[in-house]
Amino acid sequence: GIRSAQFFKPIFPGDKIELNAQVLGMYPLKENKNKIAHIKAWASVKGEIRAECRLLMAIVDKEEFEEKF
């Protein structure tokens, strides 16, 4: 999921985009060994932040996921 996405300035064709992410926290799910991660991510051009968002990401066991789906 994406929460609170903000766009500060445009990014134009030819700009070199640097993408960064910081894990804010990881929380286990009670029913299995999967986890939920809260992540802050941002995109910058020449050191200037152009966009920022908060992400919610599921971290799952690959083999368990492949068995189910």
PDB file of N, CA and C in Angstrom:
ATOM      1  N   GLY A   1       0.817  -1.172   0.000  1.00  0.00           N
ATOM      2  CA  GLY A   1       0.000   0.000   0.000  1.00  0.00           C
ATOM      3  C   GLY A   1       0.866   1.242   0.000  1.00  0.00           C
ATOM      4  N   ILE A   2       0.339   2.311  -0.531  1.00  0.00           N
ATOM      5  CA  ILE A   2       1.028   3.605  -0.543  1.00  0.00           C
ATOM      6  C   ILE A   2       0.191   4.584   0.255  1.00  0.00           C
ATOM      7  N   ARG A   3       0.833   5.268   1.180  1.00  0.00           N
ATOM      8  CA  ARG A   3       0.162   6.278   1.984  1.00  0.00           C
ATOM      9  C   ARG A   3       0.918   7.589   1.875  1.00  0.00           C
ATOM     10  N   SER A   4       0.232   8.650   2.020  1.00  0.00           N
ATOM     11  CA  SER A   4       0.779  10.014   2.096  1.00  0.00           C
ATOM     12  C   SER A   4       1.869  10.300   1.061  1.00  0.00           C
ATOM     13  N   ALA A   5       1.571  10.039  -0.190  1.00  0.00           N
ATOM     14  CA  ALA A   5       2.521  10.375  -1.264  1.00  0.00           C
ATOM     15  C   ALA A   5       2.500  11.882  -1.491  1.00  0.00           C
ATOM     16  N   GLN A   6       3.670  12.472  -1.596  1.00  0.00           N
ATOM     17  CA  GLN A   6       3.802  13.903  -1.848  1.00  0.00           C
ATOM     18  C   GLN A   6       4.748  14.115  -3.011  1.00  0.00           C
ATOM     19  N   PHE A   7       4.394  15.035  -3.884  1.00  0.00           N
ATOM     20  CA  PHE A   7       5.219  15.375  -5.036  1.00  0.00           C
ATOM     21  C   PHE A   7       5.591  16.845  -4.908  1.00  0.00           C
ATOM     22  N   PHE A   8       6.886  17.128  -4.745  1.00  0.00           N
ATOM     23  CA  PHE A   8       7.332  18.485  -4.465  1.00  0.00           C
ATOM     24  C   PHE A   8       7.677  19.273  -5.729  1.00  0.00           C
ATOM     25  N   LYS A   9       8.392  18.648  -6.643  1.00  0.00           N
ATOM     26  CA  LYS A   9       8.779  19.286  -7.902  1.00  0.00           C
ATOM     27  C   LYS A   9       8.768  18.228  -9.001  1.00  0.00           C
ATOM     28  N   PRO A  10       8.586  18.625 -10.240  1.00  0.00           N
ATOM     29  CA  PRO A  10       8.558  17.632 -11.325  1.00  0.00           C
ATOM     30  C   PRO A  10       9.935  17.025 -11.589  1.00  0.00           C
ATOM     31  N   ILE A  11       9.901  15.843 -12.187  1.00  0.00           N
ATOM     32  CA  ILE A  11      11.104  15.179 -12.682  1.00  0.00           C
ATOM     33  C   ILE A  11      10.939  15.081 -14.191  1.00  0.00           C
ATOM     34  N   PHE A  12      11.940  15.541 -14.917  1.00  0.00           N
ATOM     35  CA  PHE A  12      11.855  15.641 -16.369  1.00  0.00           C
ATOM     36  C   PHE A  12      12.654  14.544 -17.053  1.00  0.00           C
ATOM     37  N   PRO A  13      12.304  14.201 -18.301  1.00  0.00           N
ATOM     38  CA  PRO A  13      13.091  13.222 -19.048  1.00  0.00           C
ATOM     39  C   PRO A  13      14.568  13.640 -19.072  1.00  0.00           C
ATOM     40  N   GLY A  14      15.434  12.686 -18.819  1.00  0.00           N
ATOM     41  CA  GLY A  14      16.870  12.954 -18.795  1.00  0.00           C
ATOM     42  C   GLY A  14      17.415  13.189 -17.392  1.00  0.00           C
ATOM     43  N   ASP A  15      16.532  13.493 -16.417  1.00  0.00           N
ATOM     44  CA  ASP A  15      16.995  13.655 -15.033  1.00  0.00           C
ATOM     45  C   ASP A  15      17.446  12.307 -14.488  1.00  0.00           C
ATOM     46  N   LYS A  16      18.518  12.313 -13.718  1.00  0.00           N
ATOM     47  CA  LYS A  16      18.982  11.098 -13.047  1.00  0.00           C
ATOM     48  C   LYS A  16      18.303  11.029 -11.684  1.00  0.00           C
ATOM     49  N   ILE A  17      17.456  10.018 -11.515  1.00  0.00           N
ATOM     50  CA  ILE A  17      16.669   9.868 -10.292  1.00  0.00           C
ATOM     51  C   ILE A  17      17.393   8.940  -9.330  1.00  0.00           C
ATOM     52  N   GLU A  18      17.548   9.373  -8.094  1.00  0.00           N
ATOM     53  CA  GLU A  18      18.108   8.530  -7.040  1.00  0.00           C
ATOM     54  C   GLU A  18      16.961   8.128  -6.127  1.00  0.00           C
ATOM     55  N   LEU A  19      16.736   6.820  -5.973  1.00  0.00           N
ATOM     56  CA  LEU A  19      15.666   6.305  -5.127  1.00  0.00           C
ATOM     57  C   LEU A  19      16.259   5.790  -3.821  1.00  0.00           C
ATOM     58  N   ASN A  20      15.636   6.151  -2.706  1.00  0.00           N
ATOM     59  CA  ASN A  20      16.092   5.728  -1.388  1.00  0.00           C
ATOM     60  C   ASN A  20      14.914   5.203  -0.590  1.00  0.00           C
ATOM     61  N   ALA A  21      15.208   4.315   0.349  1.00  0.00           N
ATOM     62  CA  ALA A  21      14.161   3.782   1.225  1.00  0.00           C
ATOM     63  C   ALA A  21      14.737   3.532   2.606  1.00  0.00           C
ATOM     64  N   GLN A  22      13.902   3.732   3.608  1.00  0.00           N
ATOM     65  CA  GLN A  22      14.299   3.500   4.994  1.00  0.00           C
ATOM     66  C   GLN A  22      13.203   2.671   5.657  1.00  0.00           C
ATOM     67  N   VAL A  23      13.571   1.542   6.249  1.00  0.00           N
ATOM     68  CA  VAL A  23      12.607   0.706   6.961  1.00  0.00           C
ATOM     69  C   VAL A  23      12.341   1.359   8.319  1.00  0.00           C
ATOM     70  N   LEU A  24      11.079   1.708   8.557  1.00  0.00           N
ATOM     71  CA  LEU A  24      10.704   2.348   9.811  1.00  0.00           C
ATOM     72  C   LEU A  24      10.339   1.328  10.883  1.00  0.00           C
ATOM     73  N   GLY A  25       9.850   0.168  10.459  1.00  0.00           N
ATOM     74  CA  GLY A  25       9.489  -0.868  11.416  1.00  0.00           C
ATOM     75  C   GLY A  25       9.008  -2.115  10.707  1.00  0.00           C
ATOM     76  N   MET A  26       9.184  -3.255  11.383  1.00  0.00           N
ATOM     77  CA  MET A  26       8.691  -4.541  10.866  1.00  0.00           C
ATOM     78  C   MET A  26       7.902  -5.201  11.979  1.00  0.00           C
ATOM     79  N   TYR A  27       6.705  -5.698  11.615  1.00  0.00           N
ATOM     80  CA  TYR A  27       5.806  -6.246  12.608  1.00  0.00           C
ATOM     81  C   TYR A  27       5.335  -7.626  12.175  1.00  0.00           C
ATOM     82  N   PRO A  28       5.486  -8.636  13.035  1.00  0.00           N
ATOM     83  CA  PRO A  28       5.053  -9.993  12.669  1.00  0.00           C
ATOM     84  C   PRO A  28       3.528 -10.106  12.672  1.00  0.00           C
ATOM     85  N   LEU A  29       3.021 -10.966  11.797  1.00  0.00           N
ATOM     86  CA  LEU A  29       1.602 -11.303  11.797  1.00  0.00           C
ATOM     87  C   LEU A  29       1.409 -12.511  12.710  1.00  0.00           C
ATOM     88  N   LYS A  30       0.389 -12.504  13.497  1.00  0.00           N
ATOM     89  CA  LYS A  30       0.197 -13.550  14.515  1.00  0.00           C
ATOM     90  C   LYS A  30      -0.067 -14.927  13.928  1.00  0.00           C
ATOM     91  N   GLU A  31      -0.797 -14.979  12.795  1.00  0.00           N
ATOM     92  CA  GLU A  31      -1.231 -16.278  12.287  1.00  0.00           C
ATOM     93  C   GLU A  31      -0.140 -17.063  11.551  1.00  0.00           C
ATOM     94  N   ASN A  32       0.971 -16.420  11.156  1.00  0.00           N
ATOM     95  CA  ASN A  32       2.042 -17.130  10.447  1.00  0.00           C
ATOM     96  C   ASN A  32       3.361 -16.374  10.602  1.00  0.00           C
ATOM     97  N   LYS A  33       4.371 -16.784   9.843  1.00  0.00           N
ATOM     98  CA  LYS A  33       5.685 -16.158   9.982  1.00  0.00           C
ATOM     99  C   LYS A  33       5.889 -14.952   9.068  1.00  0.00           C
ATOM    100  N   ASN A  34       4.834 -14.535   8.373  1.00  0.00           N
ATOM    101  CA  ASN A  34       4.922 -13.353   7.519  1.00  0.00           C
ATOM    102  C   ASN A  34       4.998 -12.081   8.361  1.00  0.00           C
ATOM    103  N   LYS A  35       5.443 -10.995   7.728  1.00  0.00           N
ATOM    104  CA  LYS A  35       5.601  -9.725   8.435  1.00  0.00           C
ATOM    105  C   LYS A  35       5.063  -8.583   7.581  1.00  0.00           C
ATOM    106  N   ILE A  36       4.788  -7.480   8.236  1.00  0.00           N
ATOM    107  CA  ILE A  36       4.416  -6.234   7.575  1.00  0.00           C
ATOM    108  C   ILE A  36       5.539  -5.238   7.846  1.00  0.00           C
ATOM    109  N   ALA A  37       5.985  -4.543   6.813  1.00  0.00           N
ATOM    110  CA  ALA A  37       7.042  -3.539   6.963  1.00  0.00           C
ATOM    111  C   ALA A  37       6.480  -2.167   6.621  1.00  0.00           C
ATOM    112  N   HIS A  38       6.835  -1.179   7.443  1.00  0.00           N
ATOM    113  CA  HIS A  38       6.515   0.219   7.168  1.00  0.00           C
ATOM    114  C   HIS A  38       7.790   0.865   6.630  1.00  0.00           C
ATOM    115  N   ILE A  39       7.688   1.499   5.465  1.00  0.00           N
ATOM    116  CA  ILE A  39       8.863   2.027   4.774  1.00  0.00           C
ATOM    117  C   ILE A  39       8.619   3.466   4.355  1.00  0.00           C
ATOM    118  N   LYS A  40       9.641   4.288   4.513  1.00  0.00           N
ATOM    119  CA  LYS A  40       9.626   5.652   3.980  1.00  0.00           C
ATOM    120  C   LYS A  40      10.528   5.644   2.754  1.00  0.00           C
ATOM    121  N   ALA A  41      10.007   6.120   1.618  1.00  0.00           N
ATOM    122  CA  ALA A  41      10.791   6.133   0.381  1.00  0.00           C
ATOM    123  C   ALA A  41      10.755   7.534  -0.219  1.00  0.00           C
ATOM    124  N   TRP A  42      11.847   7.895  -0.906  1.00  0.00           N
ATOM    125  CA  TRP A  42      11.889   9.198  -1.538  1.00  0.00           C
ATOM    126  C   TRP A  42      12.727   9.150  -2.804  1.00  0.00           C
ATOM    127  N   ALA A  43      12.408  10.058  -3.720  1.00  0.00           N
ATOM    128  CA  ALA A  43      13.135  10.186  -4.983  1.00  0.00           C
ATOM    129  C   ALA A  43      13.762  11.575  -5.007  1.00  0.00           C
ATOM    130  N   SER A  44      15.021  11.637  -5.403  1.00  0.00           N
ATOM    131  CA  SER A  44      15.703  12.932  -5.465  1.00  0.00           C
ATOM    132  C   SER A  44      16.458  13.057  -6.785  1.00  0.00           C
ATOM    133  N   VAL A  45      16.676  14.296  -7.179  1.00  0.00           N
ATOM    134  CA  VAL A  45      17.468  14.632  -8.360  1.00  0.00           C
ATOM    135  C   VAL A  45      18.521  15.632  -7.905  1.00  0.00           C
ATOM    136  N   LYS A  46      19.792  15.293  -8.103  1.00  0.00           N
ATOM    137  CA  LYS A  46      20.923  16.143  -7.687  1.00  0.00           C
ATOM    138  C   LYS A  46      20.823  16.547  -6.217  1.00  0.00           C
ATOM    139  N   GLY A  47      20.420  15.582  -5.373  1.00  0.00           N
ATOM    140  CA  GLY A  47      20.356  15.816  -3.929  1.00  0.00           C
ATOM    141  C   GLY A  47      19.103  16.528  -3.449  1.00  0.00           C
ATOM    142  N   GLU A  48      18.216  16.920  -4.347  1.00  0.00           N
ATOM    143  CA  GLU A  48      16.983  17.616  -3.976  1.00  0.00           C
ATOM    144  C   GLU A  48      15.811  16.634  -4.029  1.00  0.00           C
ATOM    145  N   ILE A  49      15.106  16.479  -2.901  1.00  0.00           N
ATOM    146  CA  ILE A  49      13.985  15.544  -2.839  1.00  0.00           C
ATOM    147  C   ILE A  49      12.847  16.082  -3.694  1.00  0.00           C
ATOM    148  N   ARG A  50      12.383  15.239  -4.618  1.00  0.00           N
ATOM    149  CA  ARG A  50      11.295  15.625  -5.523  1.00  0.00           C
ATOM    150  C   ARG A  50       9.979  14.952  -5.157  1.00  0.00           C
ATOM    151  N   ALA A  51      10.032  13.755  -4.545  1.00  0.00           N
ATOM    152  CA  ALA A  51       8.817  13.037  -4.159  1.00  0.00           C
ATOM    153  C   ALA A  51       9.126  12.176  -2.940  1.00  0.00           C
ATOM    154  N   GLU A  52       8.078  11.909  -2.158  1.00  0.00           N
ATOM    155  CA  GLU A  52       8.245  11.129  -0.934  1.00  0.00           C
ATOM    156  C   GLU A  52       6.941  10.394  -0.657  1.00  0.00           C
ATOM    157  N   CYS A  53       7.038   9.182  -0.080  1.00  0.00           N
ATOM    158  CA  CYS A  53       5.828   8.454   0.300  1.00  0.00           C
ATOM    159  C   CYS A  53       6.135   7.477   1.424  1.00  0.00           C
ATOM    160  N   ARG A  54       5.069   6.977   2.008  1.00  0.00           N
ATOM    161  CA  ARG A  54       5.137   5.911   3.010  1.00  0.00           C
ATOM    162  C   ARG A  54       4.531   4.669   2.388  1.00  0.00           C
ATOM    163  N   LEU A  55       5.190   3.533   2.578  1.00  0.00           N
ATOM    164  CA  LEU A  55       4.741   2.267   1.995  1.00  0.00           C
ATOM    165  C   LEU A  55       4.435   1.258   3.089  1.00  0.00           C
ATOM    166  N   LEU A  56       3.471   0.410   2.824  1.00  0.00           N
ATOM    167  CA  LEU A  56       3.172  -0.747   3.649  1.00  0.00           C
ATOM    168  C   LEU A  56       3.444  -1.956   2.785  1.00  0.00           C
ATOM    169  N   MET A  57       4.321  -2.844   3.227  1.00  0.00           N
ATOM    170  CA  MET A  57       4.747  -3.963   2.396  1.00  0.00           C
ATOM    171  C   MET A  57       4.649  -5.261   3.180  1.00  0.00           C
ATOM    172  N   ALA A  58       4.130  -6.294   2.528  1.00  0.00           N
ATOM    173  CA  ALA A  58       4.078  -7.626   3.132  1.00  0.00           C
ATOM    174  C   ALA A  58       5.366  -8.373   2.805  1.00  0.00           C
ATOM    175  N   ILE A  59       5.940  -8.997   3.801  1.00  0.00           N
ATOM    176  CA  ILE A  59       7.127  -9.834   3.607  1.00  0.00           C
ATOM    177  C   ILE A  59       6.681 -11.267   3.868  1.00  0.00           C
ATOM    178  N   VAL A  60       6.735 -12.083   2.813  1.00  0.00           N
ATOM    179  CA  VAL A  60       6.200 -13.439   2.895  1.00  0.00           C
ATOM    180  C   VAL A  60       7.286 -14.467   2.602  1.00  0.00           C
ATOM    181  N   ASP A  61       7.034 -15.678   3.062  1.00  0.00           N
ATOM    182  CA  ASP A  61       7.913 -16.802   2.769  1.00  0.00           C
ATOM    183  C   ASP A  61       7.670 -17.220   1.326  1.00  0.00           C
ATOM    184  N   LYS A  62       8.699 -17.218   0.508  1.00  0.00           N
ATOM    185  CA  LYS A  62       8.564 -17.495  -0.926  1.00  0.00           C
ATOM    186  C   LYS A  62       7.963 -18.870  -1.186  1.00  0.00           C
ATOM    187  N   GLU A  63       8.451 -19.902  -0.513  1.00  0.00           N
ATOM    188  CA  GLU A  63       7.963 -21.251  -0.752  1.00  0.00           C
ATOM    189  C   GLU A  63       6.500 -21.392  -0.335  1.00  0.00           C
ATOM    190  N   GLU A  64       6.137 -20.813   0.784  1.00  0.00           N
ATOM    191  CA  GLU A  64       4.749 -20.859   1.246  1.00  0.00           C
ATOM    192  C   GLU A  64       3.834 -20.123   0.267  1.00  0.00           C
ATOM    193  N   PHE A  65       4.293 -19.005  -0.246  1.00  0.00           N
ATOM    194  CA  PHE A  65       3.517 -18.219  -1.211  1.00  0.00           C
ATOM    195  C   PHE A  65       3.317 -19.013  -2.510  1.00  0.00           C
ATOM    196  N   GLU A  66       4.390 -19.633  -3.001  1.00  0.00           N
ATOM    197  CA  GLU A  66       4.295 -20.407  -4.245  1.00  0.00           C
ATOM    198  C   GLU A  66       3.360 -21.597  -4.112  1.00  0.00           C
ATOM    199  N   GLU A  67       3.311 -22.217  -2.919  1.00  0.00           N
ATOM    200  CA  GLU A  67       2.396 -23.341  -2.689  1.00  0.00           C
ATOM    201  C   GLU A  67       0.935 -22.893  -2.776  1.00  0.00           C
ATOM    202  N   LYS A  68       0.630 -21.728  -2.243  1.00  0.00           N
ATOM    203  CA  LYS A  68      -0.745 -21.230  -2.200  1.00  0.00           C
ATOM    204  C   LYS A  68      -1.185 -20.656  -3.545  1.00  0.00           C
ATOM    205  N   PHE A  69      -0.272 -20.017  -4.256  1.00  0.00           N
ATOM    206  CA  PHE A  69      -0.648 -19.309  -5.493  1.00  0.00           C
ATOM    207  C   PHE A  69       0.108 -19.870  -6.666  1.00  0.00           C
TER     208      PHE A  69
END
